[in-house]
Backbone atoms as SQL, in Angstrom:
CREATE TABLE atoms (id INTEGER PRIMARY KEY, chain TEXT, resi INTEGER, resn TEXT, atom TEXT, x REAL, y REAL, z REAL);
INSERT INTO atoms VALUES
  (1, 'A', 1, 'LEU', 'N', -171.966, -76.043, -12.955),
  (2, 'A', 1, 'LEU', 'CA', -172.927, -76.249, -14.032),
  (3, 'A', 1, 'LEU', 'C', -173.466, -77.682, -13.928),
  (4, 'A', 2, 'GLN', 'N', -174.778, -77.816, -14.028),
  (5, 'A', 2, 'GLN', 'CA', -175.406, -79.139, -13.995),
  (6, 'A', 2, 'GLN', 'C', -176.130, -79.395, -15.316),
  (7, 'A', 3, 'LEU', 'N', -175.994, -80.613, -15.806),
  (8, 'A', 3, 'LEU', 'CA', -176.644, -80.997, -17.054),
  (9, 'A', 3, 'LEU', 'C', -177.425, -82.284, -16.819),
  (10, 'A', 4, 'VAL', 'N', -178.650, -82.328, -17.314),
  (11, 'A', 4, 'VAL', 'CA', -179.504, -83.496, -17.154),
  (12, 'A', 4, 'VAL', 'C', -180.115, -83.847, -18.498),
  (13, 'A', 5, 'GLU', 'N', -179.814, -85.056, -18.980),
  (14, 'A', 5, 'GLU', 'CA', -180.359, -85.525, -20.251),
  (15, 'A', 5, 'GLU', 'C', -181.690, -86.239, -20.037),
  (16, 'A', 6, 'SER', 'N', -182.515, -86.207, -21.065),
  (17, 'A', 6, 'SER', 'CA', -183.762, -86.966, -21.075),
  (18, 'A', 6, 'SER', 'C', -184.136, -87.252, -22.514),
  (19, 'A', 7, 'GLY', 'N', -185.097, -88.172, -22.689),
  (20, 'A', 7, 'GLY', 'CA', -185.626, -88.435, -24.022),
  (21, 'A', 7, 'GLY', 'C', -185.141, -89.713, -24.679),
  (22, 'A', 8, 'GLY', 'N', -184.239, -90.427, -24.030),
  (23, 'A', 8, 'GLY', 'CA', -183.779, -91.674, -24.617),
  (24, 'A', 8, 'GLY', 'C', -184.867, -92.728, -24.591),
  (25, 'A', 9, 'GLY', 'N', -184.594, -93.843, -25.270),
  (26, 'A', 9, 'GLY', 'CA', -185.574, -94.918, -25.290),
  (27, 'A', 9, 'GLY', 'C', -185.247, -95.957, -26.322),
  (28, 'A', 10, 'LEU', 'N', -186.230, -96.809, -26.586),
  (29, 'A', 10, 'LEU', 'CA', -186.104, -97.898, -27.546),
  (30, 'A', 10, 'LEU', 'C', -186.900, -97.532, -28.794),
  (31, 'A', 11, 'VAL', 'N', -186.271, -97.640, -29.943),
  (32, 'A', 11, 'VAL', 'CA', -186.925, -97.268, -31.200),
  (33, 'A', 11, 'VAL', 'C', -186.471, -98.218, -32.295),
  (34, 'A', 12, 'GLU', 'N', -187.337, -98.433, -33.261),
  (35, 'A', 12, 'GLU', 'CA', -186.981, -99.277, -34.400),
  (36, 'A', 12, 'GLU', 'C', -186.113, -98.508, -35.389),
  (37, 'A', 13, 'SER', 'N', -185.355, -99.241, -36.163),
  (38, 'A', 13, 'SER', 'CA', -184.537, -98.641, -37.211),
  (39, 'A', 13, 'SER', 'C', -185.413, -97.791, -38.131),
  (40, 'A', 14, 'GLY', 'N', -184.931, -96.602, -38.448),
  (41, 'A', 14, 'GLY', 'CA', -185.697, -95.674, -39.265),
  (42, 'A', 14, 'GLY', 'C', -186.545, -94.707, -38.458),
  (43, 'A', 15, 'GLY', 'N', -186.663, -94.944, -37.169),
  (44, 'A', 15, 'GLY', 'CA', -187.456, -94.094, -36.299),
  (45, 'A', 15, 'GLY', 'C', -186.718, -92.852, -35.842),
  (46, 'A', 16, 'SER', 'N', -187.378, -92.100, -34.956),
  (47, 'A', 16, 'SER', 'CA', -186.839, -90.822, -34.480),
  (48, 'A', 16, 'SER', 'C', -186.928, -90.734, -32.967),
  (49, 'A', 17, 'LEU', 'N', -186.024, -89.983, -32.402),
  (50, 'A', 17, 'LEU', 'CA', -186.054, -89.623, -30.990),
  (51, 'A', 17, 'LEU', 'C', -185.553, -88.197, -30.862),
  (52, 'A', 18, 'ARG', 'N', -186.009, -87.527, -29.822),
  (53, 'A', 18, 'ARG', 'CA', -185.513, -86.187, -29.508),
  (54, 'A', 18, 'ARG', 'C', -184.960, -86.194, -28.101),
  (55, 'A', 19, 'LEU', 'N', -183.682, -85.947, -27.979),
  (56, 'A', 19, 'LEU', 'CA', -183.046, -85.858, -26.679),
  (57, 'A', 19, 'LEU', 'C', -183.023, -84.411, -26.210),
  (58, 'A', 20, 'SER', 'N', -183.141, -84.225, -24.910),
  (59, 'A', 20, 'SER', 'CA', -183.057, -82.901, -24.313),
  (60, 'A', 20, 'SER', 'C', -181.958, -82.879, -23.266),
  (61, 'A', 21, 'CYS', 'N', -181.342, -81.730, -23.131),
  (62, 'A', 21, 'CYS', 'CA', -180.315, -81.520, -22.114),
  (63, 'A', 21, 'CYS', 'C', -180.673, -80.229, -21.375),
  (64, 'A', 22, 'ALA', 'N', -181.052, -80.361, -20.121),
  (65, 'A', 22, 'ALA', 'CA', -181.375, -79.201, -19.302),
  (66, 'A', 22, 'ALA', 'C', -180.111, -78.722, -18.600),
  (67, 'A', 23, 'VAL', 'N', -179.800, -77.448, -18.758),
  (68, 'A', 23, 'VAL', 'CA', -178.575, -76.868, -18.224),
  (69, 'A', 23, 'VAL', 'C', -178.922, -75.881, -17.114),
  (70, 'A', 24, 'SER', 'N', -178.267, -75.998, -15.972),
  (71, 'A', 24, 'SER', 'CA', -178.531, -75.076, -14.872),
  (72, 'A', 24, 'SER', 'C', -177.223, -74.726, -14.167),
  (73, 'A', 25, 'GLY', 'N', -177.264, -73.597, -13.436),
  (74, 'A', 25, 'GLY', 'CA', -176.080, -73.152, -12.717),
  (75, 'A', 25, 'GLY', 'C', -175.082, -72.488, -13.637),
  (76, 'A', 26, 'GLY', 'N', -173.857, -72.316, -13.190),
  (77, 'A', 26, 'GLY', 'CA', -172.817, -71.752, -14.009),
  (78, 'A', 26, 'GLY', 'C', -172.792, -70.239, -13.974),
  (79, 'A', 27, 'ALA', 'N', -171.659, -69.669, -14.260),
  (80, 'A', 27, 'ALA', 'CA', -171.490, -68.224, -14.240),
  (81, 'A', 27, 'ALA', 'C', -172.145, -67.611, -15.460),
  (82, 'A', 28, 'SER', 'N', -172.889, -66.528, -15.237),
  (83, 'A', 28, 'SER', 'CA', -173.633, -65.913, -16.338),
  (84, 'A', 28, 'SER', 'C', -172.727, -65.179, -17.319),
  (85, 'A', 29, 'ASP', 'N', -171.472, -64.918, -16.911),
  (86, 'A', 29, 'ASP', 'CA', -170.587, -64.180, -17.790),
  (87, 'A', 29, 'ASP', 'C', -169.749, -65.094, -18.672),
  (88, 'A', 30, 'ARG', 'N', -170.053, -66.401, -18.664),
  (89, 'A', 30, 'ARG', 'CA', -169.337, -67.327, -19.529),
  (90, 'A', 30, 'ARG', 'C', -170.296, -67.912, -20.540),
  (91, 'A', 31, 'SER', 'N', -169.750, -68.175, -21.718),
  (92, 'A', 31, 'SER', 'CA', -170.551, -68.776, -22.776),
  (93, 'A', 31, 'SER', 'C', -170.188, -70.247, -22.882),
  (94, 'A', 32, 'TRP', 'N', -171.207, -71.078, -22.847),
  (95, 'A', 32, 'TRP', 'CA', -170.991, -72.520, -22.840),
  (96, 'A', 32, 'TRP', 'C', -171.491, -73.149, -24.132),
  (97, 'A', 33, 'ALA', 'N', -170.564, -73.748, -24.848),
  (98, 'A', 33, 'ALA', 'CA', -170.972, -74.596, -25.959),
  (99, 'A', 33, 'ALA', 'C', -171.403, -75.940, -25.375),
  (100, 'A', 34, 'ILE', 'N', -172.400, -76.540, -25.972),
  (101, 'A', 34, 'ILE', 'CA', -172.913, -77.823, -25.503),
  (102, 'A', 34, 'ILE', 'C', -172.699, -78.872, -26.580),
  (103, 'A', 35, 'GLY', 'N', -172.128, -79.964, -26.184),
  (104, 'A', 35, 'GLY', 'CA', -171.892, -81.075, -27.104),
  (105, 'A', 35, 'GLY', 'C', -172.690, -82.291, -26.705),
  (106, 'A', 36, 'TRP', 'N', -173.034, -83.084, -27.688),
  (107, 'A', 36, 'TRP', 'CA', -173.630, -84.399, -27.458),
  (108, 'A', 36, 'TRP', 'C', -172.592, -85.455, -27.828),
  (109, 'A', 37, 'PHE', 'N', -172.413, -86.402, -26.940),
  (110, 'A', 37, 'PHE', 'CA', -171.508, -87.519, -27.161),
  (111, 'A', 37, 'PHE', 'C', -172.305, -88.810, -27.007),
  (112, 'A', 38, 'ARG', 'N', -171.767, -89.890, -27.519),
  (113, 'A', 38, 'ARG', 'CA', -172.387, -91.186, -27.296),
  (114, 'A', 38, 'ARG', 'C', -171.306, -92.235, -27.082),
  (115, 'A', 39, 'GLN', 'N', -171.702, -93.266, -26.369),
  (116, 'A', 39, 'GLN', 'CA', -170.769, -94.353, -26.085),
  (117, 'A', 39, 'GLN', 'C', -171.498, -95.675, -26.200),
  (118, 'A', 40, 'ALA', 'N', -171.037, -96.490, -27.145),
  (119, 'A', 40, 'ALA', 'CA', -171.572, -97.838, -27.309),
  (120, 'A', 40, 'ALA', 'C', -170.750, -98.800, -26.455),
  (121, 'A', 41, 'PRO', 'N', -171.320, -99.931, -26.090),
  (122, 'A', 41, 'PRO', 'CA', -170.587, -100.913, -25.275),
  (123, 'A', 41, 'PRO', 'C', -169.268, -101.299, -25.919),
  (124, 'A', 42, 'GLY', 'N', -168.194, -101.211, -25.156),
  (125, 'A', 42, 'GLY', 'CA', -166.885, -101.616, -25.649),
  (126, 'A', 42, 'GLY', 'C', -166.207, -100.610, -26.559),
  (127, 'A', 43, 'LYS', 'N', -166.824, -99.448, -26.732),
  (128, 'A', 43, 'LYS', 'CA', -166.253, -98.432, -27.617),
  (129, 'A', 43, 'LYS', 'C', -165.963, -97.147, -26.855),
  (130, 'A', 44, 'GLU', 'N', -165.118, -96.316, -27.439),
  (131, 'A', 44, 'GLU', 'CA', -164.821, -95.030, -26.825),
  (132, 'A', 44, 'GLU', 'C', -165.988, -94.063, -27.027),
  (133, 'A', 45, 'ARG', 'N', -166.057, -93.101, -26.128),
  (134, 'A', 45, 'ARG', 'CA', -167.074, -92.062, -26.264),
  (135, 'A', 45, 'ARG', 'C', -166.705, -91.180, -27.450),
  (136, 'A', 46, 'GLU', 'N', -167.702, -90.909, -28.302),
  (137, 'A', 46, 'GLU', 'CA', -167.438, -90.133, -29.513),
  (138, 'A', 46, 'GLU', 'C', -168.348, -88.917, -29.586),
  (139, 'A', 47, 'GLY', 'N', -167.815, -87.858, -30.153),
  (140, 'A', 47, 'GLY', 'CA', -168.602, -86.650, -30.335),
  (141, 'A', 47, 'GLY', 'C', -169.604, -86.819, -31.453),
  (142, 'A', 48, 'VAL', 'N', -170.823, -86.387, -31.205),
  (143, 'A', 48, 'VAL', 'CA', -171.908, -86.493, -32.178),
  (144, 'A', 48, 'VAL', 'C', -172.226, -85.131, -32.782),
  (145, 'A', 49, 'ALA', 'N', -172.374, -84.138, -31.942),
  (146, 'A', 49, 'ALA', 'CA', -172.724, -82.798, -32.414),
  (147, 'A', 49, 'ALA', 'C', -172.396, -81.796, -31.316),
  (148, 'A', 50, 'CYS', 'N', -172.274, -80.550, -31.724),
  (149, 'A', 50, 'CYS', 'CA', -171.970, -79.486, -30.766),
  (150, 'A', 50, 'CYS', 'C', -172.602, -78.201, -31.277),
  (151, 'A', 51, 'ILE', 'N', -173.026, -77.348, -30.332),
  (152, 'A', 51, 'ILE', 'CA', -173.612, -76.068, -30.708),
  (153, 'A', 51, 'ILE', 'C', -173.041, -74.995, -29.805),
  (154, 'A', 52, 'SER', 'N', -172.675, -73.873, -30.392),
  (155, 'A', 52, 'SER', 'CA', -172.106, -72.783, -29.605),
  (156, 'A', 52, 'SER', 'C', -173.211, -72.020, -28.886),
  (157, 'A', 53, 'ASP', 'N', -172.799, -71.225, -27.936),
  (158, 'A', 53, 'ASP', 'CA', -173.751, -70.432, -27.149),
  (159, 'A', 53, 'ASP', 'C', -174.100, -69.134, -27.863),
  (160, 'A', 54, 'SER', 'N', -173.082, -68.420, -28.324),
  (161, 'A', 54, 'SER', 'CA', -173.286, -67.081, -28.855),
  (162, 'A', 54, 'SER', 'C', -173.944, -67.072, -30.231),
  (163, 'A', 55, 'SER', 'N', -173.421, -67.841, -31.162),
  (164, 'A', 55, 'SER', 'CA', -173.922, -67.790, -32.541),
  (165, 'A', 55, 'SER', 'C', -174.797, -68.981, -32.906),
  (166, 'A', 56, 'HIS', 'N', -174.879, -69.973, -32.016),
  (167, 'A', 56, 'HIS', 'CA', -175.602, -71.217, -32.297),
  (168, 'A', 56, 'HIS', 'C', -175.025, -71.938, -33.510),
  (169, 'A', 57, 'ALA', 'N', -173.740, -71.713, -33.784),
  (170, 'A', 57, 'ALA', 'CA', -173.070, -72.474, -34.839),
  (171, 'A', 57, 'ALA', 'C', -172.982, -73.933, -34.409),
  (172, 'A', 58, 'SER', 'N', -173.127, -74.838, -35.368),
  (173, 'A', 58, 'SER', 'CA', -173.167, -76.257, -35.028),
  (174, 'A', 58, 'SER', 'C', -172.140, -77.057, -35.833),
  (175, 'A', 59, 'ASN', 'N', -171.771, -78.177, -35.249),
  (176, 'A', 59, 'ASN', 'CA', -170.876, -79.127, -35.894),
  (177, 'A', 59, 'ASN', 'C', -171.439, -80.532, -35.703),
  (178, 'A', 60, 'TYR', 'N', -171.171, -81.404, -36.660),
  (179, 'A', 60, 'TYR', 'CA', -171.690, -82.765, -36.610),
  (180, 'A', 60, 'TYR', 'C', -170.618, -83.767, -37.004),
  (181, 'A', 61, 'ALA', 'N', -170.718, -84.931, -36.413),
  (182, 'A', 61, 'ALA', 'CA', -169.907, -86.051, -36.882),
  (183, 'A', 61, 'ALA', 'C', -170.417, -86.480, -38.253),
  (184, 'A', 62, 'ASP', 'N', -169.523, -86.950, -39.098),
  (185, 'A', 62, 'ASP', 'CA', -169.918, -87.362, -40.448),
  (186, 'A', 62, 'ASP', 'C', -171.004, -88.440, -40.409),
  (187, 'A', 63, 'SER', 'N', -170.959, -89.293, -39.404),
  (188, 'A', 63, 'SER', 'CA', -171.889, -90.419, -39.327),
  (189, 'A', 63, 'SER', 'C', -173.330, -89.999, -39.070),
  (190, 'A', 64, 'VAL', 'N', -173.542, -88.761, -38.624),
  (191, 'A', 64, 'VAL', 'CA', -174.912, -88.322, -38.310),
  (192, 'A', 64, 'VAL', 'C', -175.367, -87.141, -39.156),
  (193, 'A', 65, 'LYS', 'N', -174.494, -86.596, -39.982),
  (194, 'A', 65, 'LYS', 'CA', -174.870, -85.453, -40.817),
  (195, 'A', 65, 'LYS', 'C', -176.067, -85.800, -41.691),
  (196, 'A', 66, 'GLY', 'N', -177.023, -84.880, -41.728),
  (197, 'A', 66, 'GLY', 'CA', -178.223, -85.095, -42.520),
  (198, 'A', 66, 'GLY', 'C', -179.303, -85.865, -41.791),
  (199, 'A', 67, 'ARG', 'N', -178.977, -86.457, -40.649),
  (200, 'A', 67, 'ARG', 'CA', -179.968, -87.226, -39.870),
  (201, 'A', 67, 'ARG', 'C', -180.242, -86.593, -38.506),
  (202, 'A', 68, 'PHE', 'N', -179.221, -86.019, -37.903),
  (203, 'A', 68, 'PHE', 'CA', -179.354, -85.423, -36.568),
  (204, 'A', 68, 'PHE', 'C', -179.302, -83.906, -36.682),
  (205, 'A', 69, 'THR', 'N', -180.040, -83.239, -35.802),
  (206, 'A', 69, 'THR', 'CA', -180.010, -81.785, -35.741),
  (207, 'A', 69, 'THR', 'C', -179.892, -81.356, -34.290),
  (208, 'A', 70, 'ILE', 'N', -178.903, -80.522, -34.016),
  (209, 'A', 70, 'ILE', 'CA', -178.729, -79.978, -32.673),
  (210, 'A', 70, 'ILE', 'C', -179.279, -78.558, -32.647),
  (211, 'A', 71, 'SER', 'N', -179.929, -78.203, -31.555),
  (212, 'A', 71, 'SER', 'CA', -180.469, -76.855, -31.410),
  (213, 'A', 71, 'SER', 'C', -180.469, -76.494, -29.934),
  (214, 'A', 72, 'ARG', 'N', -180.680, -75.229, -29.651),
  (215, 'A', 72, 'ARG', 'CA', -180.735, -74.812, -28.254),
  (216, 'A', 72, 'ARG', 'C', -181.716, -73.674, -28.089),
  (217, 'A', 73, 'ASP', 'N', -182.312, -73.617, -26.921),
  (218, 'A', 73, 'ASP', 'CA', -183.226, -72.550, -26.555),
  (219, 'A', 73, 'ASP', 'C', -182.674, -71.946, -25.276),
  (220, 'A', 74, 'ASN', 'N', -181.948, -70.850, -25.412),
  (221, 'A', 74, 'ASN', 'CA', -181.296, -70.263, -24.241),
  (222, 'A', 74, 'ASN', 'C', -182.308, -69.677, -23.253),
  (223, 'A', 75, 'SER', 'N', -183.504, -69.363, -23.710),
  (224, 'A', 75, 'SER', 'CA', -184.521, -68.844, -22.785),
  (225, 'A', 75, 'SER', 'C', -184.998, -69.937, -21.831),
  (226, 'A', 76, 'LYS', 'N', -184.863, -71.188, -22.274),
  (227, 'A', 76, 'LYS', 'CA', -185.256, -72.327, -21.439),
  (228, 'A', 76, 'LYS', 'C', -184.042, -73.062, -20.886),
  (229, 'A', 77, 'ASN', 'N', -182.851, -72.622, -21.269),
  (230, 'A', 77, 'ASN', 'CA', -181.615, -73.300, -20.852),
  (231, 'A', 77, 'ASN', 'C', -181.634, -74.776, -21.234),
  (232, 'A', 78, 'GLU', 'N', -182.042, -75.036, -22.447),
  (233, 'A', 78, 'GLU', 'CA', -182.111, -76.408, -22.928),
  (234, 'A', 78, 'GLU', 'C', -181.436, -76.546, -24.292),
  (235, 'A', 79, 'VAL', 'N', -180.866, -77.712, -24.513),
  (236, 'A', 79, 'VAL', 'CA', -180.255, -78.073, -25.785),
  (237, 'A', 79, 'VAL', 'C', -180.904, -79.369, -26.234),
  (238, 'A', 80, 'TYR', 'N', -181.151, -79.481, -27.518),
  (239, 'A', 80, 'TYR', 'CA', -181.872, -80.625, -28.061),
  (240, 'A', 80, 'TYR', 'C', -181.038, -81.337, -29.126),
  (241, 'A', 81, 'LEU', 'N', -181.294, -82.613, -29.255),
  (242, 'A', 81, 'LEU', 'CA', -180.714, -83.388, -30.344),
  (243, 'A', 81, 'LEU', 'C', -181.844, -84.172, -30.991),
  (244, 'A', 82, 'GLN', 'N', -182.271, -83.702, -32.154),
  (245, 'A', 82, 'GLN', 'CA', -183.301, -84.404, -32.916),
  (246, 'A', 82, 'GLN', 'C', -182.620, -85.457, -33.765),
  (247, 'A', 83, 'MET', 'N', -183.012, -86.701, -33.573),
  (248, 'A', 83, 'MET', 'CA', -182.379, -87.818, -34.266),
  (249, 'A', 83, 'MET', 'C', -183.412, -88.501, -35.149),
  (250, 'A', 84, 'ASN', 'N', -183.185, -88.437, -36.454),
  (251, 'A', 84, 'ASN', 'CA', -184.075, -89.055, -37.427),
  (252, 'A', 84, 'ASN', 'C', -183.344, -90.170, -38.151),
  (253, 'A', 85, 'SER', 'N', -184.120, -91.011, -38.826),
  (254, 'A', 85, 'SER', 'CA', -183.551, -92.121, -39.612),
  (255, 'A', 85, 'SER', 'C', -182.533, -92.903, -38.783),
  (256, 'A', 86, 'LEU', 'N', -182.915, -93.251, -37.584),
  (257, 'A', 86, 'LEU', 'CA', -181.997, -93.917, -36.675),
  (258, 'A', 86, 'LEU', 'C', -181.605, -95.300, -37.189),
  (259, 'A', 87, 'LYS', 'N', -180.371, -95.647, -36.882),
  (260, 'A', 87, 'LYS', 'CA', -179.802, -96.925, -37.298),
  (261, 'A', 87, 'LYS', 'C', -179.363, -97.700, -36.056),
  (262, 'A', 88, 'PRO', 'N', -179.260, -99.013, -36.161),
  (263, 'A', 88, 'PRO', 'CA', -178.776, -99.788, -34.999),
  (264, 'A', 88, 'PRO', 'C', -177.418, -99.314, -34.491),
  (265, 'A', 89, 'GLU', 'N', -176.578, -98.828, -35.376),
  (266, 'A', 89, 'GLU', 'CA', -175.258, -98.344, -34.949),
  (267, 'A', 89, 'GLU', 'C', -175.315, -97.029, -34.182),
  (268, 'A', 90, 'ASP', 'N', -176.488, -96.420, -34.088),
  (269, 'A', 90, 'ASP', 'CA', -176.658, -95.228, -33.257),
  (270, 'A', 90, 'ASP', 'C', -176.902, -95.596, -31.794),
  (271, 'A', 91, 'THR', 'N', -177.038, -96.866, -31.513),
  (272, 'A', 91, 'THR', 'CA', -177.279, -97.324, -30.144),
  (273, 'A', 91, 'THR', 'C', -176.131, -96.960, -29.225),
  (274, 'A', 92, 'GLY', 'N', -176.469, -96.506, -28.028),
  (275, 'A', 92, 'GLY', 'CA', -175.466, -96.172, -27.039),
  (276, 'A', 92, 'GLY', 'C', -176.039, -95.284, -25.957),
  (277, 'A', 93, 'VAL', 'N', -175.190, -94.946, -25.006),
  (278, 'A', 93, 'VAL', 'CA', -175.558, -93.963, -23.989),
  (279, 'A', 93, 'VAL', 'C', -175.164, -92.598, -24.517),
  (280, 'A', 94, 'TYR', 'N', -176.123, -91.694, -24.523),
  (281, 'A', 94, 'TYR', 'CA', -175.892, -90.341, -25.025),
  (282, 'A', 94, 'TYR', 'C', -175.716, -89.385, -23.853),
  (283, 'A', 95, 'TYR', 'N', -174.658, -88.599, -23.941),
  (284, 'A', 95, 'TYR', 'CA', -174.318, -87.634, -22.906),
  (285, 'A', 95, 'TYR', 'C', -174.295, -86.230, -23.495),
  (286, 'A', 96, 'CYS', 'N', -174.741, -85.255, -22.723),
  (287, 'A', 96, 'CYS', 'CA', -174.469, -83.877, -23.090),
  (288, 'A', 96, 'CYS', 'C', -173.377, -83.352, -22.162),
  (289, 'A', 97, 'ALA', 'N', -172.612, -82.416, -22.689),
  (290, 'A', 97, 'ALA', 'CA', -171.475, -81.887, -21.951),
  (291, 'A', 97, 'ALA', 'C', -171.284, -80.424, -22.307),
  (292, 'A', 98, 'ALA', 'N', -170.666, -79.688, -21.396),
  (293, 'A', 98, 'ALA', 'CA', -170.478, -78.255, -21.579),
  (294, 'A', 98, 'ALA', 'C', -169.005, -77.902, -21.599),
  (295, 'A', 99, 'VAL', 'N', -168.672, -76.990, -22.481),
  (296, 'A', 99, 'VAL', 'CA', -167.298, -76.483, -22.578),
  (297, 'A', 99, 'VAL', 'C', -167.349, -74.975, -22.776),
  (298, 'A', 100, 'ASP', 'N', -166.438, -74.266, -22.125),
  (299, 'A', 100, 'ASP', 'CA', -166.322, -72.827, -22.338),
  (300, 'A', 100, 'ASP', 'C', -165.972, -72.602, -23.805),
  (301, 'A', 101, 'GLU', 'N', -166.808, -71.895, -24.530),
  (302, 'A', 101, 'GLU', 'CA', -166.575, -71.794, -25.979),
  (303, 'A', 101, 'GLU', 'C', -165.375, -70.924, -26.320),
  (304, 'A', 102, 'ASP', 'N', -164.791, -70.272, -25.329),
  (305, 'A', 102, 'ASP', 'CA', -163.563, -69.507, -25.552),
  (306, 'A', 102, 'ASP', 'C', -162.312, -70.314, -25.186),
  (307, 'A', 103, 'SER', 'N', -162.490, -71.581, -24.833),
  (308, 'A', 103, 'SER', 'CA', -161.364, -72.380, -24.359),
  (309, 'A', 103, 'SER', 'C', -160.460, -72.881, -25.490),
  (310, 'A', 104, 'GLY', 'N', -160.979, -72.900, -26.711),
  (311, 'A', 104, 'GLY', 'CA', -160.202, -73.438, -27.813),
  (312, 'A', 104, 'GLY', 'C', -160.267, -74.940, -27.933),
  (313, 'A', 105, 'ALA', 'N', -161.113, -75.582, -27.148),
  (314, 'A', 105, 'ALA', 'CA', -161.217, -77.040, -27.175),
  (315, 'A', 105, 'ALA', 'C', -161.777, -77.511, -28.515),
  (316, 'A', 106, 'VAL', 'N', -161.336, -78.673, -28.950),
  (317, 'A', 106, 'VAL', 'CA', -161.857, -79.286, -30.171),
  (318, 'A', 106, 'VAL', 'C', -163.185, -79.938, -29.821),
  (319, 'A', 107, 'TRP', 'N', -164.227, -79.636, -30.573),
  (320, 'A', 107, 'TRP', 'CA', -165.567, -79.971, -30.117),
  (321, 'A', 107, 'TRP', 'C', -165.816, -81.457, -29.968),
  (322, 'A', 108, 'TYR', 'N', -165.147, -82.285, -30.785),
  (323, 'A', 108, 'TYR', 'CA', -165.472, -83.705, -30.772),
  (324, 'A', 108, 'TYR', 'C', -164.592, -84.509, -29.822),
  (325, 'A', 109, 'LEU', 'N', -163.710, -83.821, -29.108),
  (326, 'A', 109, 'LEU', 'CA', -162.846, -84.504, -28.146),
  (327, 'A', 109, 'LEU', 'C', -163.390, -84.305, -26.740),
  (328, 'A', 110, 'MET', 'N', -163.704, -85.397, -26.067),
  (329, 'A', 110, 'MET', 'CA', -164.363, -85.312, -24.765),
  (330, 'A', 110, 'MET', 'C', -163.485, -84.676, -23.703),
  (331, 'A', 111, 'TYR', 'N', -162.175, -84.710, -23.878),
  (332, 'A', 111, 'TYR', 'CA', -161.275, -84.288, -22.812),
  (333, 'A', 111, 'TYR', 'C', -161.324, -82.783, -22.561),
  (334, 'A', 112, 'GLY', 'N', -161.841, -82.020, -23.506),
  (335, 'A', 112, 'GLY', 'CA', -161.895, -80.584, -23.326),
  (336, 'A', 112, 'GLY', 'C', -163.122, -80.095, -22.575),
  (337, 'A', 113, 'TYR', 'N', -164.075, -80.995, -22.336),
  (338, 'A', 113, 'TYR', 'CA', -165.341, -80.589, -21.740),
  (339, 'A', 113, 'TYR', 'C', -165.237, -80.579, -20.215),
  (340, 'A', 114, 'ASP', 'N', -165.913, -79.590, -19.622),
  (341, 'A', 114, 'ASP', 'CA', -165.793, -79.372, -18.192),
  (342, 'A', 114, 'ASP', 'C', -166.875, -80.051, -17.371),
  (343, 'A', 115, 'TYR', 'N', -168.066, -80.154, -17.930),
  (344, 'A', 115, 'TYR', 'CA', -169.205, -80.673, -17.177),
  (345, 'A', 115, 'TYR', 'C', -169.960, -81.680, -18.030),
  (346, 'A', 116, 'TRP', 'N', -170.476, -82.720, -17.366),
  (347, 'A', 116, 'TRP', 'CA', -171.169, -83.805, -18.053),
  (348, 'A', 116, 'TRP', 'C', -172.474, -84.158, -17.353),
  (349, 'A', 117, 'GLY', 'N', -173.435, -84.582, -18.164),
  (350, 'A', 117, 'GLY', 'CA', -174.643, -85.157, -17.600),
  (351, 'A', 117, 'GLY', 'C', -174.431, -86.632, -17.314),
  (352, 'A', 118, 'GLN', 'N', -175.499, -87.263, -16.814),
  (353, 'A', 118, 'GLN', 'CA', -175.395, -88.661, -16.400),
  (354, 'A', 118, 'GLN', 'C', -175.654, -89.640, -17.542),
  (355, 'A', 119, 'GLY', 'N', -176.168, -89.143, -18.650),
  (356, 'A', 119, 'GLY', 'CA', -176.401, -89.974, -19.819),
  (357, 'A', 119, 'GLY', 'C', -177.810, -90.515, -19.919),
  (358, 'A', 120, 'THR', 'N', -178.235, -90.791, -21.142),
  (359, 'A', 120, 'THR', 'CA', -179.544, -91.402, -21.400),
  (360, 'A', 120, 'THR', 'C', -179.348, -92.470, -22.471),
  (361, 'A', 121, 'GLN', 'N', -179.987, -93.619, -22.273),
  (362, 'A', 121, 'GLN', 'CA', -179.791, -94.759, -23.169),
  (363, 'A', 121, 'GLN', 'C', -180.665, -94.620, -24.407),
  (364, 'A', 122, 'VAL', 'N', -180.047, -94.846, -25.556),
  (365, 'A', 122, 'VAL', 'CA', -180.761, -94.922, -26.832),
  (366, 'A', 122, 'VAL', 'C', -180.478, -96.295, -27.427),
  (367, 'A', 123, 'THR', 'N', -181.546, -97.027, -27.722),
  (368, 'A', 123, 'THR', 'CA', -181.407, -98.354, -28.314),
  (369, 'A', 123, 'THR', 'C', -182.223, -98.411, -29.600),
  (370, 'A', 124, 'VAL', 'N', -181.558, -98.728, -30.691),
  (371, 'A', 124, 'VAL', 'CA', -182.219, -98.814, -31.995),
  (372, 'A', 124, 'VAL', 'C', -182.194, -100.266, -32.438),
  (373, 'A', 125, 'THR', 'N', -183.363, -100.819, -32.645),
  (374, 'A', 125, 'THR', 'CA', -183.464, -102.222, -33.047),
  (375, 'A', 125, 'THR', 'C', -183.598, -102.335, -34.561),
  (376, 'A', 126, 'SER', 'N', -183.087, -103.422, -35.094),
  (377, 'A', 126, 'SER', 'CA', -183.141, -103.621, -36.546),
  (378, 'A', 126, 'SER', 'C', -184.418, -104.326, -36.953);
């Protein structure tokens, strides 16, 4: 499975960005939940949001609830992260990652994910 992120950039506080994760490859008989993680300099990578494959059920970190929305378009094999009301503390490298949704992995823990993209930088200025 290959994942490629895009859409990062520099934005002022209060602004918006939409990240995309293009997913390709992988066995068609497996369902892949896709998570978005971020990592700020000197900090651990943290889970931001996750969306399942089958039901499109979503989960969010408390720090982004009400501001970020995760969605997916399986016909295009893409997952999106709409980020509104951005804050300087949202700055970091954002990664998308895939996990077999039948694996039982906890969505916000990076160690359960099988495949990762290369990341895209998001910088929010005050």
